[in-house]
XYZ file of C-alpha atoms in Angstrom:
435
model
C 86.414 122.548 119.225
C 84.028 120.455 121.328
C 84.525 117.507 118.987
C 88.271 117.780 119.406
C 87.933 117.892 123.201
C 85.721 114.825 123.100
C 88.361 112.994 121.087
C 91.137 114.033 123.491
C 89.069 113.041 126.494
C 88.252 109.656 124.995
C 91.906 108.991 124.228
C 92.999 110.007 127.721
C 90.334 107.825 129.310
C 91.476 104.760 127.369
C 95.092 105.448 128.291
C 94.252 105.987 131.952
C 92.373 102.689 131.963
C 95.480 100.944 130.608
C 93.748 99.896 127.390
C 96.573 100.765 125.003
C 95.067 99.094 121.892
C 91.818 101.019 122.376
C 93.806 104.238 122.856
C 95.663 103.660 119.585
C 92.377 102.896 117.837
C 91.057 106.302 118.912
C 94.165 108.031 117.578
C 93.907 106.086 114.326
C 90.262 106.939 113.846
C 90.937 110.637 114.334
C 93.999 110.495 112.075
C 91.858 109.006 109.310
C 89.407 111.891 109.705
C 92.248 114.437 109.671
C 93.704 112.842 106.544
C 90.445 113.605 104.731
C 90.798 117.272 105.668
C 94.476 117.364 104.697
C 93.611 116.144 101.201
C 91.673 119.385 100.793
C 94.413 121.608 102.263
C 96.216 123.730 99.692
C 99.962 124.299 99.604
C 99.746 127.723 101.220
C 97.875 126.395 104.233
C 100.334 123.539 104.749
C 103.270 125.931 104.440
C 101.737 128.300 106.974
C 101.554 125.427 109.437
C 105.190 124.468 108.811
C 106.401 128.034 109.278
C 104.282 128.381 112.409
C 105.906 125.221 113.789
C 109.330 126.727 113.100
C 108.425 129.852 115.071
C 107.071 127.779 117.949
C 110.187 125.631 117.963
C 112.485 128.664 118.091
C 110.459 130.184 120.912
C 110.554 126.932 122.893
C 114.239 126.095 122.412
C 115.048 126.385 126.121
C 112.168 124.103 127.110
C 113.192 121.538 124.497
C 116.809 121.543 125.671
C 115.672 121.129 129.284
C 113.496 118.170 128.302
C 116.361 116.664 126.328
C 118.731 117.087 129.270
C 116.291 115.035 131.352
C 116.215 112.317 128.675
C 120.019 112.335 128.441
C 120.391 111.971 132.194
C 117.972 109.055 132.280
C 119.708 107.518 129.295
C 123.094 107.626 130.990
C 121.651 106.179 134.177
C 120.044 103.325 132.231
C 123.289 102.514 130.435
C 122.553 103.647 126.869
C 125.645 103.227 124.702
C 127.505 106.115 123.081
C 125.799 105.704 119.696
C 122.299 105.888 121.187
C 123.242 108.845 123.386
C 124.564 110.645 120.321
C 121.274 110.062 118.503
C 119.318 111.211 121.543
C 121.265 114.411 122.154
C 119.976 117.835 121.107
C 121.870 121.106 121.182
C 121.437 124.593 119.704
C 122.950 123.504 116.398
C 120.683 120.485 116.009
C 117.583 122.477 116.889
C 118.572 125.166 114.379
C 118.976 122.393 111.795
C 115.467 121.167 112.652
C 114.087 124.686 112.170
C 115.953 125.021 108.872
C 114.504 121.661 107.828
C 110.979 123.011 108.371
C 111.710 126.038 106.217
C 113.236 123.839 103.524
C 110.202 121.561 103.451
C 107.923 124.611 103.221
C 109.983 125.877 100.273
C 109.848 122.577 98.391
C 107.369 122.064 95.546
C 104.199 120.382 96.722
C 103.904 117.011 94.974
C 100.205 116.621 95.750
C 97.980 117.186 92.743
C 100.805 116.998 90.206
C 99.488 115.549 86.927
C 101.863 113.724 84.602
C 101.861 111.432 81.563
C 98.684 112.818 80.004
C 98.032 111.231 76.627
C 95.152 110.730 74.208
C 93.860 107.242 73.543
C 92.267 106.135 70.240
C 88.863 106.382 71.908
C 89.377 110.106 72.438
C 89.754 109.953 76.199
C 92.810 111.466 77.915
C 94.594 109.303 80.496
C 97.178 110.535 83.007
C 98.364 110.188 86.569
C 97.827 112.425 89.593
C 100.045 112.355 92.686
C 98.062 111.948 95.928
C 98.833 111.395 99.642
C 99.148 107.892 101.059
C 96.677 108.779 103.849
C 97.747 107.955 107.415
C 101.371 107.124 108.141
C 102.582 105.523 111.348
C 106.209 106.210 112.274
C 107.846 104.108 114.989
C 111.299 105.249 115.996
C 113.938 105.152 118.703
C 116.330 107.620 120.287
C 116.315 110.497 117.796
C 113.858 113.241 118.849
C 114.540 115.218 115.659
C 112.627 112.471 113.848
C 109.462 113.757 115.524
C 109.725 117.056 113.687
C 111.101 115.679 110.424
C 108.344 113.097 110.157
C 105.647 115.612 111.026
C 106.866 118.148 108.461
C 107.175 115.702 105.587
C 103.854 114.016 106.306
C 102.075 117.349 106.576
C 103.550 118.821 103.370
C 102.669 115.650 101.458
C 99.087 115.798 102.752
C 99.291 112.843 105.143
C 98.171 112.548 108.748
C 100.640 110.759 110.983
C 100.951 108.866 114.247
C 104.390 109.259 115.844
C 105.496 106.696 118.389
C 108.951 107.502 119.778
C 111.051 105.482 122.180
C 110.920 105.786 125.950
C 114.469 107.181 126.041
C 113.294 110.354 124.223
C 109.854 110.725 125.799
C 110.399 114.168 127.360
C 112.032 115.579 124.210
C 109.310 114.178 121.950
C 106.583 115.611 124.154
C 108.174 119.080 124.085
C 108.583 118.994 120.308
C 105.059 117.605 119.942
C 103.701 120.620 121.816
C 105.350 122.923 119.265
C 103.838 120.913 116.428
C 100.354 121.101 117.951
C 100.685 124.860 118.469
C 101.789 125.322 114.865
C 98.816 123.311 113.583
C 96.457 125.401 115.694
C 98.050 128.645 114.440
C 97.329 127.565 110.859
C 93.846 126.224 111.573
C 94.598 122.592 110.750
C 93.170 119.709 112.810
C 95.232 118.654 115.802
C 94.883 115.008 114.770
C 96.957 115.743 111.650
C 100.047 114.995 113.746
C 99.727 112.950 116.939
C 102.601 112.007 119.228
C 101.611 108.758 120.938
C 101.636 109.454 124.676
C 102.713 105.996 125.806
C 105.898 103.992 125.335
C 104.114 100.719 126.085
C 105.158 98.112 123.493
C 101.486 97.278 123.000
C 101.174 100.594 121.148
C 103.502 99.297 118.447
C 101.508 96.095 118.076
C 98.295 98.077 117.719
C 99.697 100.555 115.182
C 101.080 97.894 112.859
C 97.874 95.865 112.805
C 95.083 98.332 112.042
C 94.965 98.754 108.256
C 91.552 100.404 108.527
C 93.259 103.450 110.025
C 96.946 103.262 109.030
C 98.085 103.025 105.400
C 101.826 102.512 105.872
C 104.285 102.013 108.732
C 107.805 103.451 108.703
C 110.124 102.096 111.437
C 113.306 103.965 112.309
C 115.443 102.287 114.926
C 117.440 99.230 115.821
C 117.462 96.010 113.857
C 115.351 94.133 116.412
C 112.576 96.745 116.193
C 112.520 96.685 112.403
C 112.642 92.891 112.258
C 109.692 92.683 114.642
C 107.637 95.156 112.628
C 108.493 93.465 109.323
C 107.444 90.118 110.794
C 104.232 91.171 112.529
C 102.805 94.090 110.539
C 99.585 93.701 108.599
C 100.134 97.237 107.279
C 102.667 97.851 104.449
C 106.146 98.779 105.741
C 108.843 101.106 104.322
C 112.159 100.224 105.958
C 115.820 99.357 106.000
C 117.394 96.839 108.379
C 121.120 97.624 108.362
C 123.494 100.296 107.177
C 126.566 98.269 106.247
C 128.087 100.887 103.953
C 131.313 100.553 101.951
C 133.887 102.811 100.376
C 136.036 101.244 97.629
C 139.304 103.050 96.786
C 140.363 102.192 93.249
C 143.980 102.223 92.019
C 143.330 105.378 89.981
C 141.861 107.330 92.915
C 143.191 110.771 93.710
C 145.080 110.173 97.009
C 143.925 113.394 98.656
C 140.291 112.759 97.740
C 140.519 109.143 98.883
C 141.963 110.186 102.233
C 139.330 112.857 102.866
C 136.415 110.641 101.823
C 137.530 107.562 103.772
C 138.107 109.556 106.949
C 134.883 111.553 106.702
C 132.736 108.537 105.819
C 133.823 106.833 109.045
C 134.483 109.578 111.588
C 131.963 112.344 110.803
C 129.414 110.545 112.981
C 129.560 106.980 114.210
C 125.946 106.298 115.088
C 124.281 106.833 111.713
C 123.149 104.330 109.098
C 125.124 106.015 106.303
C 128.471 105.765 108.104
C 131.072 103.589 106.365
C 131.603 100.280 108.168
C 133.954 98.551 105.689
C 136.761 100.069 103.644
C 137.856 98.230 100.492
C 141.244 99.138 98.987
C 142.606 98.054 95.611
C 145.743 95.950 96.133
C 148.204 97.976 93.993
C 147.805 101.074 96.196
C 147.168 99.430 99.560
C 150.757 99.881 100.754
C 150.523 103.609 99.969
C 146.996 104.369 101.171
C 146.590 102.223 104.268
C 149.512 103.455 106.443
C 148.425 107.057 105.958
C 144.797 106.226 106.670
C 145.783 104.235 109.759
C 147.466 107.335 111.181
C 144.359 109.422 110.494
C 142.059 106.846 112.084
C 144.358 106.621 115.117
C 143.842 110.339 115.706
C 140.105 109.607 115.904
C 140.654 106.519 118.104
C 139.090 104.205 115.526
C 139.775 100.506 116.054
C 140.819 98.791 112.822
C 139.987 95.192 111.945
C 141.565 93.941 108.750
C 142.028 90.995 106.448
C 145.358 89.146 106.376
C 146.732 91.399 103.630
C 145.737 94.454 105.650
C 147.423 93.035 108.752
C 150.607 92.418 106.756
C 150.726 96.156 106.034
C 149.371 97.289 109.426
C 150.599 94.787 112.035
C 148.690 96.446 114.879
C 145.222 95.898 113.397
C 142.926 93.205 114.761
C 142.478 90.296 112.342
C 138.918 90.541 111.001
C 136.469 87.658 111.300
C 133.661 86.742 108.925
C 131.237 88.525 111.263
C 133.141 91.794 110.874
C 132.349 92.032 107.167
C 128.596 92.078 107.864
C 128.758 94.215 111.006
C 127.030 97.563 111.431
C 129.243 98.796 114.252
C 127.701 102.247 114.819
C 130.929 102.823 116.738
C 134.581 103.845 116.129
C 135.420 100.461 114.606
C 136.262 99.908 110.938
C 136.750 96.736 108.902
C 139.339 96.932 106.101
C 139.868 94.540 103.217
C 142.436 94.616 100.426
C 140.812 93.484 97.165
C 141.984 92.674 93.657
C 140.082 95.194 91.599
C 136.528 96.381 91.196
C 135.043 92.940 90.542
C 136.143 91.578 93.922
C 135.034 94.817 95.578
C 131.547 94.527 94.084
C 131.301 90.836 94.963
C 132.160 91.696 98.566
C 129.545 94.457 98.648
C 126.912 92.131 97.190
C 127.694 89.401 99.734
C 128.042 91.481 102.884
C 126.382 94.824 102.172
C 122.899 95.905 103.152
C 121.934 97.686 99.906
C 122.039 101.011 101.738
C 124.901 103.252 100.520
C 128.164 102.325 98.823
C 130.845 104.564 97.316
C 133.755 104.337 94.896
C 136.746 106.686 94.750
C 138.216 106.589 91.253
C 139.448 108.730 88.377
C 138.393 106.061 85.869
C 135.089 107.078 84.282
C 134.392 103.584 82.979
C 134.844 102.023 86.421
C 132.609 104.677 87.954
C 129.869 103.852 85.444
C 130.230 100.120 86.135
C 130.016 100.675 89.878
C 126.891 102.820 89.516
C 125.207 100.294 87.237
C 126.131 97.083 89.034
C 126.075 97.899 92.760
C 122.496 97.239 93.908
C 122.155 99.808 96.672
C 119.627 102.534 97.356
C 122.404 105.146 97.032
C 125.560 104.673 94.945
C 128.175 107.404 95.334
C 131.152 108.365 93.160
C 134.007 110.369 94.683
C 132.102 111.561 97.754
C 131.408 110.423 101.303
C 128.627 107.979 102.135
C 127.521 110.512 104.763
C 125.745 112.463 102.012
C 123.069 109.734 101.794
C 120.568 111.811 103.708
C 117.335 113.585 102.861
C 118.634 116.984 103.991
C 121.792 116.657 101.886
C 119.817 115.395 98.882
C 117.652 118.508 98.958
C 114.548 116.790 100.288
C 114.409 119.201 103.248
C 114.408 116.267 105.625
C 113.784 112.565 105.385
C 111.305 110.289 107.025
C 113.699 107.376 106.733
C 115.801 105.442 104.269
C 114.360 102.517 102.376
C 116.441 99.671 101.022
C 113.280 98.021 99.702
C 112.463 98.307 96.018
C 108.753 99.009 96.538
C 107.323 101.552 97.041
C 110.211 103.979 97.694
C 114.003 103.532 97.762
C 116.777 105.585 99.344
C 116.026 108.660 101.466
C 112.252 109.002 101.575
C 111.044 112.556 101.171
C 107.834 114.130 99.956
C 107.395 112.166 96.756
C 108.014 108.889 98.599
C 105.080 109.728 100.869
C 102.683 109.958 97.968
C 101.316 107.562 95.407
C 99.635 108.023 92.042
C 96.175 107.385 90.732
C 95.000 107.312 87.155
C 92.802 110.171 86.012
C 90.694 110.085 82.858
C 89.174 113.011 80.931
C 86.408 112.347 78.458
C 83.777 114.189 76.458
C 80.912 111.739 76.439
C 82.824 108.724 75.142
C 81.439 105.247 75.784
C 83.325 102.013 75.287
C 82.395 100.146 72.132
């Protein structure tokens, strides 16, 4: 315990002196040490820590809600927009979902140590692959305090130490949740440095985290486009990321009208401030005059502003004429772009030109078209006859997600436990030497 106190005292001294890079270096050094211990932790020990965190979170619900209320008040006073306030907000239901996420992660199979692809070589050796943790993961995020717990749980279960740097708008909430995490780690006997919530919102902390490869193995940014662009540009540590969530739903001529209506409304109105919310609706021309008036009425009930192409405006005179910028916009707001297209080929060309390779959906009863869409649309999630809102780690059965990657290396789509590990070759021999 004295070593841990010395580490905490050193970190606090650096922070008090205003030396943010040195403070982050201390956290990184201790995270690297904790990562070595986590590699030795068995599944039972990691699960005990996750379940202990869930108990601590439930017992501290009132304190967390009070901290969040303080963040919400400050956010309103500072002029945060509706989408950011929605991401920032916590209530009983969201905290219960966070607790359920911990239990789900604890119940998931542990990927660490899994051995696959074992085969004999002509020399007599056996060669295979073993799944292992990445090491130390730095997560930089804005607004959403639930990310603190999701990131901690996934990193811990996958055997990684993590540094969590949240935004200033959620500082009180993150600190309250971080206390629960630390208590859960202590209850299970795991090192406190396994999960560290960075105690400063100074931008210099971000610069330090993304440029110390000796201590951090990968950075995962979750936030606005400017944050992710900065990290992608400046990081000397590998980054797992997505920039935009310009998601599409394409309604084909053969689509079941009731399914199309439900999916198109849900994909846009379920929540506005998320990266898997539909931002552009594409409708096949032969059914546009049937589908669009009914959808317009449904969107009006949700106060969604519609911006459409000329063919859309001919059917819905009250819509705003869309500009080129609208097709590439991630509104994160009750605004929807609509385009009438001539078949699946034009729909896929539009998605390729303006999409962000995040999540795109088709509503169709034509099996062949569904297969084409799945094969040819180059997105991290491709959906048939369901809402884009399902593109989420919780909904995919990952327990939670640490983010969504639209990159092709090293992980793609919602990043759960397996995405936080890598593989190494293992070789079994019986005295063989190479000839």
